[in-house]
Amino acid sequence: MIYRVLARKTPYEPKPRSGRPPVTDIRSDRWIQRMASSQKMSVREITRASRLQISKNTVHRRIIESGYMIHAKMACRLPLSKLHISKRLQWAPNHMSYGYK
């Protein structure tokens, strides 16, 4: 198999794959990743700033594919101590207002 490819006079090219071609090229994918990492822009802002007709889902997918966004669970908050609970209960009635006095 390898000998046949090397002995062939025409260069080897992979066969075209089926499916819809991607809207963005490698250069625009890098630009999207750069905007997401350096500018701290939202997906909507990146979509508006790009000169391409792409959807927010496409931008979000490119950011995830780049490996920049990592989904992780947030740390659990510590429960309130007895002292904090009592101080909150003392503070709340004094600062409660319903818009009239």
C-alpha positions as semicolon CSV with decimal commas, in nm:
position;residue;x (nm);y (nm);z (nm)
1;M;0,000;0,000;0,000
2;I;0,272;0,249;0,096
3;Y;0,482;0,145;-0,205
4;R;0,187;0,211;-0,436
5;V;0,140;0,561;-0,294
6;L;0,513;0,641;-0,324
7;A;0,541;0,493;-0,675
8;R;0,243;0,689;-0,803
9;K;0,340;0,973;-1,038
10;T;0,067;1,206;-0,918
11;P;0,091;1,329;-0,560
12;Y;-0,131;1,169;-0,302
13;E;-0,431;1,374;-0,201
14;P;-0,696;1,264;0,045
15;K;-1,042;1,212;-0,098
16;P;-1,292;1,489;-0,032
17;R;-1,516;1,419;0,266
18;S;-1,890;1,453;0,268
19;G;-2,065;1,711;0,482
20;R;-2,106;2,081;0,498
21;P;-1,780;2,277;0,477
22;P;-1,695;2,493;0,780
23;V;-1,788;2,861;0,766
24;T;-1,466;2,977;0,930
25;D;-1,112;2,905;0,823
26;I;-0,810;2,847;1,048
27;R;-0,721;3,216;1,053
28;S;-1,066;3,329;1,169
29;D;-1,072;3,047;1,426
30;R;-0,748;3,183;1,573
31;W;-0,893;3,535;1,572
32;I;-1,202;3,415;1,762
33;Q;-0,982;3,238;2,015
34;R;-0,763;3,547;2,056
35;M;-1,064;3,772;2,116
36;A;-1,206;3,532;2,373
37;S;-0,880;3,500;2,564
38;S;-0,726;3,848;2,550
39;Q;-1,021;4,086;2,526
40;K;-1,255;3,892;2,758
41;M;-1,537;3,956;2,513
42;S;-1,867;3,772;2,526
43;V;-1,975;3,541;2,245
44;R;-2,225;3,800;2,124
45;E;-1,961;4,074;2,112
46;I;-1,719;3,849;1,923
47;T;-1,993;3,763;1,673
48;R;-2,069;4,132;1,615
49;A;-1,700;4,225;1,589
50;S;-1,626;3,960;1,327
51;R;-1,685;4,051;0,967
52;L;-1,820;3,705;0,891
53;Q;-2,182;3,600;0,874
54;I;-2,162;3,347;1,157
55;S;-2,394;3,259;1,439
56;K;-2,330;3,279;1,811
57;N;-2,337;2,899;1,822
58;T;-2,051;2,883;1,571
59;V;-1,839;3,122;1,778
60;H;-1,916;2,929;2,097
61;R;-1,827;2,599;1,926
62;R;-1,494;2,737;1,799
63;I;-1,402;2,859;2,148
64;I;-1,481;2,519;2,298
65;E;-1,292;2,336;2,021
66;S;-0,987;2,553;2,085
67;G;-0,968;2,422;2,439
68;Y;-0,973;2,769;2,592
69;M;-1,301;2,723;2,777
70;I;-1,292;2,464;3,049
71;H;-1,612;2,375;3,223
72;A;-1,556;2,308;3,590
73;K;-1,779;2,288;3,893
74;M;-1,773;2,583;4,126
75;A;-1,651;2,530;4,478
76;C;-1,923;2,489;4,738
77;R;-1,971;2,775;4,979
78;L;-1,904;2,711;5,343
79;P;-2,215;2,709;5,562
80;L;-2,269;3,003;5,793
81;S;-2,142;2,973;6,147
82;K;-2,370;3,028;6,446
83;L;-2,210;3,368;6,506
84;H;-2,274;3,479;6,146
85;I;-2,636;3,362;6,162
86;S;-2,702;3,557;6,480
87;K;-2,532;3,871;6,344
88;R;-2,739;3,851;6,024
89;L;-3,058;3,816;6,223
90;Q;-2,965;4,124;6,426
91;W;-2,876;4,326;6,116
92;A;-3,179;4,236;5,901
93;P;-3,466;4,404;6,096
94;N;-3,277;4,734;6,114
95;H;-3,211;4,744;5,739
96;M;-3,545;4,614;5,617
97;S;-3,744;4,867;5,415
98;Y;-4,042;4,824;5,190
99;G;-4,020;5,165;5,027
100;Y;-4,227;5,352;5,286
101;K;-4,152;5,483;5,632
